[in-house]
Coordinates of C-alpha atoms in Angstrom, one line a residue:
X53 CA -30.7 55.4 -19.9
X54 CA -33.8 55.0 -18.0
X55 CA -33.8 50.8 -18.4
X56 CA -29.8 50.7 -17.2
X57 CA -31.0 52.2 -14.3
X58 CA -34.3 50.4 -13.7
X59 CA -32.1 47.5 -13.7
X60 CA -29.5 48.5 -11.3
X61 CA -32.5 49.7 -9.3
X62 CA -34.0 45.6 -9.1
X63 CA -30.4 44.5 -8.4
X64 CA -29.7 47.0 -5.7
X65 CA -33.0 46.6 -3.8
X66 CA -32.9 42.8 -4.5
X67 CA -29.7 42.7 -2.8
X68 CA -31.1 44.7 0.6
X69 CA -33.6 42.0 0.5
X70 CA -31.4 39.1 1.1
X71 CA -30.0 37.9 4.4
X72 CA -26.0 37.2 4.2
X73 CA -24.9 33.7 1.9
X74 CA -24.6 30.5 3.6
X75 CA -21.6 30.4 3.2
X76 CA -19.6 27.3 1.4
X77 CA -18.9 24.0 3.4
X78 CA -21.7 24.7 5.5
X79 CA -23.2 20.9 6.3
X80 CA -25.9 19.3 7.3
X81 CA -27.8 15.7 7.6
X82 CA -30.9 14.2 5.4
X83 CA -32.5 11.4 6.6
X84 CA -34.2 9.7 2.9
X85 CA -38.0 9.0 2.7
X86 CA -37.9 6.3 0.4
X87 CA -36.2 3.3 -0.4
X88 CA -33.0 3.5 -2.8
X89 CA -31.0 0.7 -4.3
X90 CA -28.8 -0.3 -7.2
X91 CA -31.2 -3.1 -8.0
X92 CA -34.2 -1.1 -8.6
X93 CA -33.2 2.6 -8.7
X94 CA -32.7 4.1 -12.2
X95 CA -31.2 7.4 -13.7
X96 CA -33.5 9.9 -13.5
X97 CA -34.9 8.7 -10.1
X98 CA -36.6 11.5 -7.2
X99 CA -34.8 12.0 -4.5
X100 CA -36.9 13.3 -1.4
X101 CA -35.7 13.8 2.3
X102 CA -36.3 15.6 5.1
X103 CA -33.5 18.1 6.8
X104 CA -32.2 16.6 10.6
X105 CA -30.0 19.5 10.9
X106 CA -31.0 23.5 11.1
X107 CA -29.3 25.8 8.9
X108 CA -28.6 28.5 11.0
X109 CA -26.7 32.4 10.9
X110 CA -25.7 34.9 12.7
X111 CA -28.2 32.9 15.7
X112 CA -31.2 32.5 13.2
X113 CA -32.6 29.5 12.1
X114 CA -32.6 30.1 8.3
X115 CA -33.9 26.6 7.2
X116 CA -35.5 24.8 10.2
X117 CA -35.2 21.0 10.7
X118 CA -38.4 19.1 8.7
X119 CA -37.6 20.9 5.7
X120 CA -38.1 18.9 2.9
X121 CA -34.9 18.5 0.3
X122 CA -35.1 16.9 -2.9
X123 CA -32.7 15.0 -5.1
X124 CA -32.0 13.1 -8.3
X125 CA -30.2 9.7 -8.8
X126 CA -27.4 10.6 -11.3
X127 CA -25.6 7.4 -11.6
X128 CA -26.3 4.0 -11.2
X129 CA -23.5 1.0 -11.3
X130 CA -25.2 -2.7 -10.3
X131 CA -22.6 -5.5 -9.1
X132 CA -24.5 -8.1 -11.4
X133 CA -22.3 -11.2 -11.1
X134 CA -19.1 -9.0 -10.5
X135 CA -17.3 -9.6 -14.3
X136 CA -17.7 -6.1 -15.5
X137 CA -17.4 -4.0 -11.9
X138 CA -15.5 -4.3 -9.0
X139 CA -18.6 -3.0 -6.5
X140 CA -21.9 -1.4 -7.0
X141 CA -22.3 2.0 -6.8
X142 CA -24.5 4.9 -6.7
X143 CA -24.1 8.9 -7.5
X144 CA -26.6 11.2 -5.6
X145 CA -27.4 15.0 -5.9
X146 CA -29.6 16.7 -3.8
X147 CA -30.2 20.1 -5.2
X148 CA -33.6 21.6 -3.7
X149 CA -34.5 22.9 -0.3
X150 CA -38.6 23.5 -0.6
X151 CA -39.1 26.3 2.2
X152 CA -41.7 26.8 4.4
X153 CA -43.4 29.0 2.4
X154 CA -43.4 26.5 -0.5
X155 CA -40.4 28.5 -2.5
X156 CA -38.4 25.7 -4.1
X157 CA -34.7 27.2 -3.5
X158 CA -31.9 25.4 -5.7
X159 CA -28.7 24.1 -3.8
X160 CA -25.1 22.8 -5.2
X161 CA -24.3 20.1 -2.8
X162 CA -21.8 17.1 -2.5
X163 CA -22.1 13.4 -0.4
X164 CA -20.0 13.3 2.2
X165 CA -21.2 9.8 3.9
X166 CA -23.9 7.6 4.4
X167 CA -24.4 7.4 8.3
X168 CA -23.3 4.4 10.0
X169 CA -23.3 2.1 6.9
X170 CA -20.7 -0.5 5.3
X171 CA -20.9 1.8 2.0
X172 CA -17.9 4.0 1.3
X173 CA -17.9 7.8 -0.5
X174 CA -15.0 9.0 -2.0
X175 CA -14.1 12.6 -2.5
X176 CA -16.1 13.1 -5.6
X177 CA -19.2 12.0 -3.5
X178 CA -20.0 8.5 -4.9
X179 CA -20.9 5.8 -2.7
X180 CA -19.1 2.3 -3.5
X181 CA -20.5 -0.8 -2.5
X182 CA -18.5 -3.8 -1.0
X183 CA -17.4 -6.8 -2.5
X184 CA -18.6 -10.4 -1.8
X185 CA -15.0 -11.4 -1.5
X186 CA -13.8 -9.6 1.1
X187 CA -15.5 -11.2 4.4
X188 CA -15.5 -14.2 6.4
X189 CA -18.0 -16.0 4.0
X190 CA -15.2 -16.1 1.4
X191 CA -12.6 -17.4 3.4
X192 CA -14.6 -20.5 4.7
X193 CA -15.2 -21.0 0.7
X194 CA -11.7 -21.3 0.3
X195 CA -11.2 -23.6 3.1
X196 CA -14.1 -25.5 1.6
X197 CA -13.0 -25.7 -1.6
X198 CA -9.6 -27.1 -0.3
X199 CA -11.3 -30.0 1.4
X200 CA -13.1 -30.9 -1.2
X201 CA -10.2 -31.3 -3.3
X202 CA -8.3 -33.1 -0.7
X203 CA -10.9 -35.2 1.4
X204 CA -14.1 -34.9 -0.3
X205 CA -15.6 -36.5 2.4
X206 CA -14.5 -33.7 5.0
X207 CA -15.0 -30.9 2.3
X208 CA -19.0 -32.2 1.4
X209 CA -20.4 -31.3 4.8
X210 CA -18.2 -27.9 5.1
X211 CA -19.5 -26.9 2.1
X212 CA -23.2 -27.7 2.8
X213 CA -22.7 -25.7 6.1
X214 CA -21.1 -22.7 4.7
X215 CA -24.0 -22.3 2.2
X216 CA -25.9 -22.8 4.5
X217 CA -24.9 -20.7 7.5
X218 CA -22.3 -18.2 6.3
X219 CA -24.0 -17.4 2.8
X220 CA -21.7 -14.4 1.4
X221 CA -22.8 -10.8 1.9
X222 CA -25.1 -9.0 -0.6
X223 CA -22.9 -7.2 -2.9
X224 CA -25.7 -4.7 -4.3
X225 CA -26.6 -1.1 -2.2
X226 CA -29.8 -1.4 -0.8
X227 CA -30.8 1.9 1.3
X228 CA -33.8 1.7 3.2
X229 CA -36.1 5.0 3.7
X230 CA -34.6 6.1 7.1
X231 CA -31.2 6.5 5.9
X232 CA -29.4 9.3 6.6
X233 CA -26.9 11.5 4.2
X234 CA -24.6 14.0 5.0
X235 CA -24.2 16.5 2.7
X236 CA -22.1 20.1 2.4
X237 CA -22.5 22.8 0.0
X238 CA -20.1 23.4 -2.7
X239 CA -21.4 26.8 -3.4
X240 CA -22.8 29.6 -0.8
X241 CA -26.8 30.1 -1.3
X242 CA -28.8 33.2 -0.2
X243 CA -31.9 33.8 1.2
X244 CA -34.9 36.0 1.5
X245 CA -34.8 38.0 4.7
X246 CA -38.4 37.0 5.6
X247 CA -36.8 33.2 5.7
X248 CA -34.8 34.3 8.9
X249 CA -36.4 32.0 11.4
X250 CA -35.6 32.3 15.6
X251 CA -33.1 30.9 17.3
X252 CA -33.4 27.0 16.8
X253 CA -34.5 26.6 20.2
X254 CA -34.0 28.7 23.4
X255 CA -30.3 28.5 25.0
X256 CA -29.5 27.7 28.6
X257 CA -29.0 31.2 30.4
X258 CA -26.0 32.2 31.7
X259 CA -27.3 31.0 35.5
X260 CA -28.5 27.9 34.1
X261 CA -25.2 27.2 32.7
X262 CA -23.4 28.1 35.8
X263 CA -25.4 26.4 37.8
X264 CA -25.4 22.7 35.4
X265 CA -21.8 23.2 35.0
X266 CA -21.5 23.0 38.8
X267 CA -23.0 19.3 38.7
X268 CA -20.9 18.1 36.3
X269 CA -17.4 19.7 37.9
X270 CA -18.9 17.6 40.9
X271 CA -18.7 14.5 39.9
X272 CA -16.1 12.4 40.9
X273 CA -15.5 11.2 38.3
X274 CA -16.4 12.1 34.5
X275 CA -14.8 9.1 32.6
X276 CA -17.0 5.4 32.7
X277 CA -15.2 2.8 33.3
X278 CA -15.6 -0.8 32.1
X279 CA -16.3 -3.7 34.5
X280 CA -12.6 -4.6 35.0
X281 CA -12.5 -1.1 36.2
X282 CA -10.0 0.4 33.3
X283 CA -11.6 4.1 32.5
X284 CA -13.3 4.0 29.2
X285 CA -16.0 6.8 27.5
X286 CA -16.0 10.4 28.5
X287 CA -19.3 12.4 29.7
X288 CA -20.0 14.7 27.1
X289 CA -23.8 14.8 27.4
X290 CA -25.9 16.1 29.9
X291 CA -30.2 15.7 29.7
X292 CA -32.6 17.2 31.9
X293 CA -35.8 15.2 32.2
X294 CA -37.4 11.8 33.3
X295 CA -36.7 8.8 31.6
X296 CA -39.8 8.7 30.0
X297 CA -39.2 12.0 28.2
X298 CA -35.3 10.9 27.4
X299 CA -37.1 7.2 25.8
X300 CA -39.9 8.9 23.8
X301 CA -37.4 11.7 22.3
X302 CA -34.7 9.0 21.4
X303 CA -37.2 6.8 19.8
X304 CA -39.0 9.6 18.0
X305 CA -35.5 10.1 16.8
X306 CA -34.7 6.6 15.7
X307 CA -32.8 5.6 18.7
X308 CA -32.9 1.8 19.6
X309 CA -32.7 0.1 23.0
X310 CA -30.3 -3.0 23.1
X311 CA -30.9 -6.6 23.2
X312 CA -29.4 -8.7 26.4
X313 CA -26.9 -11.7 26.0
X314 CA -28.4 -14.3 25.1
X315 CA -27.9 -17.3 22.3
X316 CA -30.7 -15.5 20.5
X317 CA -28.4 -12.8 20.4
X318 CA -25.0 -14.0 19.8
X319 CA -26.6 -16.4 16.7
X320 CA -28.0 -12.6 15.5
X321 CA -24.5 -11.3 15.8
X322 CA -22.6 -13.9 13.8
X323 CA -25.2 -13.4 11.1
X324 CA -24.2 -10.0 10.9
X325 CA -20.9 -10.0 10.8
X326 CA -20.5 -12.9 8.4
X327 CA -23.5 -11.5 6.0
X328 CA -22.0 -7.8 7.1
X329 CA -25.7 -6.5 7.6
X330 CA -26.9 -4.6 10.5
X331 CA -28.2 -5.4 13.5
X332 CA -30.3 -2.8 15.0
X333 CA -30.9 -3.3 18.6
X334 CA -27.4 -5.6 19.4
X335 CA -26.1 -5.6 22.6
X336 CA -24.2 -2.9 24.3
X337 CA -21.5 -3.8 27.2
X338 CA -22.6 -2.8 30.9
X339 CA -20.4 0.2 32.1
X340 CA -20.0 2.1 35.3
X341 CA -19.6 5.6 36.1
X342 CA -18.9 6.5 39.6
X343 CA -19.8 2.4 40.7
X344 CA -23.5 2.5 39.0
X345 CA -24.3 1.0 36.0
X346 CA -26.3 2.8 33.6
X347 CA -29.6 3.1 34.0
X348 CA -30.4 3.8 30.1
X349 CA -28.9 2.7 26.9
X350 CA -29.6 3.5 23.6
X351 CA -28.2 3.1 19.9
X352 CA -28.7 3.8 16.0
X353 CA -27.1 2.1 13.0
X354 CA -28.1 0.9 9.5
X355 CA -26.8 -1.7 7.9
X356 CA -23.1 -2.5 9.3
X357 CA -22.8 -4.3 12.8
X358 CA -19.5 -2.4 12.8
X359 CA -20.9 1.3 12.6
X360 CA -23.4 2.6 15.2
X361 CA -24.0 6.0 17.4
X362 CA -24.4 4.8 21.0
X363 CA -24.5 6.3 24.2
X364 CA -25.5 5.1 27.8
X365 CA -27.0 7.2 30.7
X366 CA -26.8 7.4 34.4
X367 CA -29.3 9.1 36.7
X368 CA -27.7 11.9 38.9
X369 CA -28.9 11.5 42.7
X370 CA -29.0 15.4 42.4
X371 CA -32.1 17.2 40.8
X372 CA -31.9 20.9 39.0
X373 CA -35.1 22.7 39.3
X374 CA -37.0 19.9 40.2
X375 CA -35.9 17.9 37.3
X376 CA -33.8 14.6 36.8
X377 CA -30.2 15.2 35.7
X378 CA -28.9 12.7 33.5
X379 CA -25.1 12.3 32.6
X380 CA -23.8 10.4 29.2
X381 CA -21.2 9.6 27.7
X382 CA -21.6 9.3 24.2
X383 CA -19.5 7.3 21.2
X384 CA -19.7 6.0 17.9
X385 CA -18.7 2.7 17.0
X386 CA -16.6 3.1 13.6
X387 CA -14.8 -0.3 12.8
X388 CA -14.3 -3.9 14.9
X389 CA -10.5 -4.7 15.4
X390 CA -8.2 -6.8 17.6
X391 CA -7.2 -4.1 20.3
X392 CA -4.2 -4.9 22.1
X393 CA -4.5 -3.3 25.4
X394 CA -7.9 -4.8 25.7
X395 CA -6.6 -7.8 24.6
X396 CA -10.0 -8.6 22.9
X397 CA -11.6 -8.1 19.2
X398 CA -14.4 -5.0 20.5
X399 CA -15.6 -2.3 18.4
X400 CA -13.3 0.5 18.3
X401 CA -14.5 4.3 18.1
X402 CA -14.4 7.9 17.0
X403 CA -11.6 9.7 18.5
X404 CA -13.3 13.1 18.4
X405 CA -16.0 12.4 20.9
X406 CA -17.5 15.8 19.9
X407 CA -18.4 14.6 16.9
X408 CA -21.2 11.9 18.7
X409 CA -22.1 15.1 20.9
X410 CA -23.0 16.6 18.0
X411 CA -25.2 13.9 16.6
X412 CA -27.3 13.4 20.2
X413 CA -28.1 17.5 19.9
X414 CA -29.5 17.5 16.0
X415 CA -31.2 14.6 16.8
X416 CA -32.7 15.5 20.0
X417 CA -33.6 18.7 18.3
X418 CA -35.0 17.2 15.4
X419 CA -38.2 15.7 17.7
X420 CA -38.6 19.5 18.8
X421 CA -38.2 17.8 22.4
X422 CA -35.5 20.2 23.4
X423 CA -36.3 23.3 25.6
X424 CA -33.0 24.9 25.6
X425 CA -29.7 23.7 25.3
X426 CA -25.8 24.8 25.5
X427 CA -22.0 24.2 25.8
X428 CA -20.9 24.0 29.3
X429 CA -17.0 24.6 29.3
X430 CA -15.3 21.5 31.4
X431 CA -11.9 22.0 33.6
X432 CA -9.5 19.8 34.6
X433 CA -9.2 17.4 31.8
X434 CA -6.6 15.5 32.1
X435 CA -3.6 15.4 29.3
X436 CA -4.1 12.1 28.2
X437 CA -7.1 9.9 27.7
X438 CA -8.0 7.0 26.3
X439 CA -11.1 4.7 26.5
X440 CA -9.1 1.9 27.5
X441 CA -8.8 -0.1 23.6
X442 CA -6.1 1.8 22.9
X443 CA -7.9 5.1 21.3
X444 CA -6.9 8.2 22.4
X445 CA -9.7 10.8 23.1
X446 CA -10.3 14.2 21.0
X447 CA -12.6 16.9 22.4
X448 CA -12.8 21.3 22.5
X449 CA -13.7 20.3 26.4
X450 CA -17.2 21.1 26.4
X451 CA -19.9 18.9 27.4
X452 CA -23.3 19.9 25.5
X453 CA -26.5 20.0 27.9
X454 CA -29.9 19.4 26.9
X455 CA -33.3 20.4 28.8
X456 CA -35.9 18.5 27.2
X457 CA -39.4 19.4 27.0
X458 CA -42.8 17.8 27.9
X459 CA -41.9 15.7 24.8
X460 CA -45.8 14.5 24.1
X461 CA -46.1 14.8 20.8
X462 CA -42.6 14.5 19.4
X463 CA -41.4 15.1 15.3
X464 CA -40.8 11.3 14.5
X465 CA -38.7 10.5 11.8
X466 CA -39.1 8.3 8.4
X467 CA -38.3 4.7 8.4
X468 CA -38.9 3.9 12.3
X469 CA -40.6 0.5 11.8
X470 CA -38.7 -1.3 8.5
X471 CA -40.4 -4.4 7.3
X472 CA -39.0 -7.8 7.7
X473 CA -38.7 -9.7 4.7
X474 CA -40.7 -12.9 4.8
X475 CA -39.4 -16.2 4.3
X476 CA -39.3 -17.0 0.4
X477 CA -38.2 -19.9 -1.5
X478 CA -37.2 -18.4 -4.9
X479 CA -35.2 -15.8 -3.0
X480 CA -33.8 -17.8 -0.8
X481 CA -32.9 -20.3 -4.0
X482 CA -31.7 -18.0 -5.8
X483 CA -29.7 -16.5 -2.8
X484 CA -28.0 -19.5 -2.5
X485 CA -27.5 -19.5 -6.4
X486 CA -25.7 -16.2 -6.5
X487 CA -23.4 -17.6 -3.3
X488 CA -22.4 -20.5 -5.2
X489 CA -21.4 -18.5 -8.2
X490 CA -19.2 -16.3 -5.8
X491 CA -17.4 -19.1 -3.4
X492 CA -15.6 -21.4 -6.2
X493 CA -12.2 -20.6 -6.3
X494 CA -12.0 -19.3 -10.2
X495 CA -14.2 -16.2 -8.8
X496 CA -12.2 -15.4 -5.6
X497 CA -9.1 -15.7 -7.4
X498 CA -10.4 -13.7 -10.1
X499 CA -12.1 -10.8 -7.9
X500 CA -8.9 -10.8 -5.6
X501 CA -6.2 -9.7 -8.3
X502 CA -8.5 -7.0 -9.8
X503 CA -9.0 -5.0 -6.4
X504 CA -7.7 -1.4 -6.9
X505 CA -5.9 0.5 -4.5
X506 CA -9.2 2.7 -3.8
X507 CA -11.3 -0.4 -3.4
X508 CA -8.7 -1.7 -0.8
X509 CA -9.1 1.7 1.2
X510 CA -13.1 1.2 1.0
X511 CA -13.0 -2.1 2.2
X512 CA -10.8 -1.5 4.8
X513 CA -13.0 0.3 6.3
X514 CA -10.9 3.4 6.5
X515 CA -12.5 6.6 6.9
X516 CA -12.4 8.9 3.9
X517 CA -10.6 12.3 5.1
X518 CA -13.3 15.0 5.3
X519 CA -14.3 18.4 6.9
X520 CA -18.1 18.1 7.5
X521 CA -17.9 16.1 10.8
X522 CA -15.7 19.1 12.1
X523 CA -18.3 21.6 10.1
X524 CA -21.1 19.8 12.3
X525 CA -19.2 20.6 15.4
X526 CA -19.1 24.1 14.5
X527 CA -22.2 25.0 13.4
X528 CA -23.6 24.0 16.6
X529 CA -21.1 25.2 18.8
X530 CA -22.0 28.7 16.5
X531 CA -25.6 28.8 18.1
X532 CA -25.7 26.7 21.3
X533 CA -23.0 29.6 22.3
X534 CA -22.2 32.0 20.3
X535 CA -19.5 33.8 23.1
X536 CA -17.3 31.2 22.7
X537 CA -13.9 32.4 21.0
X538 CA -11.5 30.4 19.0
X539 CA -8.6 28.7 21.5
X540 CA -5.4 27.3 20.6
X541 CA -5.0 23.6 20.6
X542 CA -2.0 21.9 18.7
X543 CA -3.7 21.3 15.6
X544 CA -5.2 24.7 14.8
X545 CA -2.7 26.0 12.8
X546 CA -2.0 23.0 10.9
X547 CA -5.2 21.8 9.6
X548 CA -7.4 24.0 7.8
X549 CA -10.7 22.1 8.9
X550 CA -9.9 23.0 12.3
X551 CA -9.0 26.4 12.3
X552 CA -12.8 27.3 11.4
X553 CA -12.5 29.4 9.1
X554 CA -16.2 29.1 7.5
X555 CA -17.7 30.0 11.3
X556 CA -16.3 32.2 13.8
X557 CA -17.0 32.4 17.6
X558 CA -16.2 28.1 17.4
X559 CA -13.5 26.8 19.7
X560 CA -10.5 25.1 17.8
X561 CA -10.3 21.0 18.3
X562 CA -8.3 20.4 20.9
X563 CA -6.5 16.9 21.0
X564 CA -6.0 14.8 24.6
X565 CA -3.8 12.0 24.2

């Protein structure tokens, strides 16, 4: 009798030590330390990253940003010379979250994405590689190939300068440390009490609010507009601080400036698009908001020229508290497509603008640069927006407002600086090898007829359909203010990762088209 109740003793008291599950779905972003790819990485591999995003309840911080999380490769598929699989692919788990007080706490998680890369993760969380045969390189093979069997000497020189100049993309994934992976939890986890941090940083008071929210009803105008003057991005961001303290916090968070126009430039452009590699600091069009340009620009990607978070800033001639006020309006660039109102091939973006608001805050936070922050509710929106390319806008309304700190000694994250890979003649030889292997026209027809319908999705470029970018948005929205109540919106009721179920006090997703 007495061990029965010794036990239920340990598993009562056990119970009044924990804090409330995090609950299921709840998701978050880990930016990798080391290097991972299908060429080198085995089975059995570490996994070890660093948490971008708090994991915060009922206004706590439970697991603050910095905390170390740690992983295992599962599954490893390389591309070879593309006979046995269609693309490479790789299968992570991350399954440890090593608390502050050194407790090693196991976690059930799944992949959602691999930020801003040309990789694709479908919905059992492994990420597919591309193909080589899907890109511009091929097609200038087969045009090639066609000359050289009907003028050989036309098709000799293409040739030459398409191995030369449009050598096809690598086929392998090859994640440098730096990247980031967002993950959600497939289980809920508790927590010792004594693991209940603050609030992740302080929030705007009430007066402060009032009193930002009055600058931005103010404005004339809160849409940018591009140079021919058609209304484009919507402010969703507002900073408080010098430029000096915006540049160090958005570096210390991996942030890039942008290069300007030049041939230098445009030659580093084609090279990423025809090679489908990244191109870290590419340039970002001039916009307007109220008749300035911006006066700061800044942008983060990986390894796809298509995919990058970017946003642009515009000093307010007004000061709060002695401060500079900064307006933004940030987006992410998600594809590159023909748009027919712009009448121009331009990257095309997210239509839930929140989602890009969400990414500047856990960033910004991340550097531990932020003093307080919070949601400012917005009025007057119009019905329908677009950002002039044809994509109608998606927001709850709110515009999220940041108050940076001295920002001296900001938290910088892994992978700041990657090194350049120096010139080498093997490589480049054998580059060229694995090129030639992949351009005749026995290959490409053979790699064409074999695509799946899944492949043909990934390579697309389509977005897979999934709840954490909307789980991002309401986690945040949770703690940056907690008094906001659910609204309405059109899609509420019809889509469960909406409705916020997982997180209350959140405001539904409301769509303007």
């Amino acid at each position: 009798m007495l061990v029965p109740l010794l036990g239920f003793l340990i598993f009562v008291f056990s119970a009044l030590a924990l804090v409330a599950g995090i609950p299921e779905g709840t998701a978050f972003d880990v930016r990798q330390s080391g290097a991972i790819s299908t060429r080198t990485s085995r089975v059995g591999d570490a996994l070890r990253g660093v948490l971008l995003t708090p994991i915060v309840h009922d206004g706590k911080t439970i697991v603050p940003v910095g905390t170390p999380v740690e992983g295992t490769v599962e599954r490893v598929v390389k591309f070879g010379f593309g006979i046995k699989h269609q693309t490479s692919s790789l299968k992570l788990r991350f399954h440890t979250l090593c608390l502050p007080n050194g407790e090693r706490l196991p976690i059930e998680t799944r992949l959602t994405g691999v930020d801003t890369a040309k990789e694709g993760v479908d919905s059992e969380g492994r990420i597919h590689g591309i193909s080589p045969s899907v890109n511009l390189s091929s097609s200038l093979a087969v045009v090639a190939w066609r000359l050289l069997l009907i003028a050989p000497q036309a098709g000799v020189p293409v040739a030459l300068t398409k191995f030369l100049v449009a050598r096809s993309p690598d086929p392998e994934i090859s994640f440098p440390a730096g990247t980031e992976f967002r993950l959600e939890l497939t289980a809920p986890v508790a927590l010792p009490a004594e693991h209940a941090d603050s609030a992740p940083a302080p929030r705007l008071t009430e007066d402060e609010s009032r009193e930002l929210k009055k600058l931005v009803a103010a404005l004339p105008e809160q849409q940018v507009r591009k140079k021919s003057g058609v209304a484009s991005d919507l402010v969703n961001v507002l900073i408080v601080g010098s430029s000096d303290q915006i540049s160090r916090a958005f570096a210390a968070a991996g942030w890039t400036n942008s290069d300007r126009r030049s041939t230098r430039s445009v030659l580093k452009t084609y090279y990423a698009l025809v090679e489908r590699r990244g191109y870290r600091t590419a340039p970002m069009g001039t916009m307007t908001m109220n008749g300035e340009e911006q006066g700061l620009a800044f942008q983060k990607s990986l390894n796809s020229f298509s995919k990058r978070h970017h946003l642009r800033l515009w000093k307010q001639p007004e000061q709060w508290n002695g401060q500079d006020v900064w307006i933004s309006a940030a987006s992410e660039d998600v594809s590159i497509a023909f748009s027919k109102q712009a009448r121009a091939v331009t990257h095309m973006i997210d239509e839930n603008i929140d989602f890009e608001r969400t990414k500047v805050v856990n960033d910004l936070f991340f550097t531990g640069c932020v003093g307080s922050a919070g949601l400012l509710e917005r009025e007057g929106l119009p019905v329908e927006m677009d950002n002039g390319a044809g994509i109608g806008l998606t927001t709850d309304g709110h515009v999220a407002a940041i108050r940076l700190s001295g920002c001296e000694n900001p938290r910088l994250v892994s992978g700041l600086n990657p090194k350049r890979r120096a010139f080498s003649l093997p490589r480049t030889l054998k580059s060229v090898g694995h090129d030639l292997f992949r351009s005749n026209l026995v290959y490409l027809g053979y790699q064409a007829t074999r695509l799946s319908g899944p492949a043909k999705t990934l390579l697309s470029g389509k977005r897979a359909n999934s709840r954490t970018p909307h789980a991002m948005v309401r986690q945040q929205a949770d703690w940056l203010n907690p008094e906001l109540r659910p609204g309405g919106g059109p899609q509420a009721d019809d889509d469960p990762a909406l409705r916020g179920d997982s997180f209350q006090g959140v405001p539904s997703v409301l769509p303007y088209r």
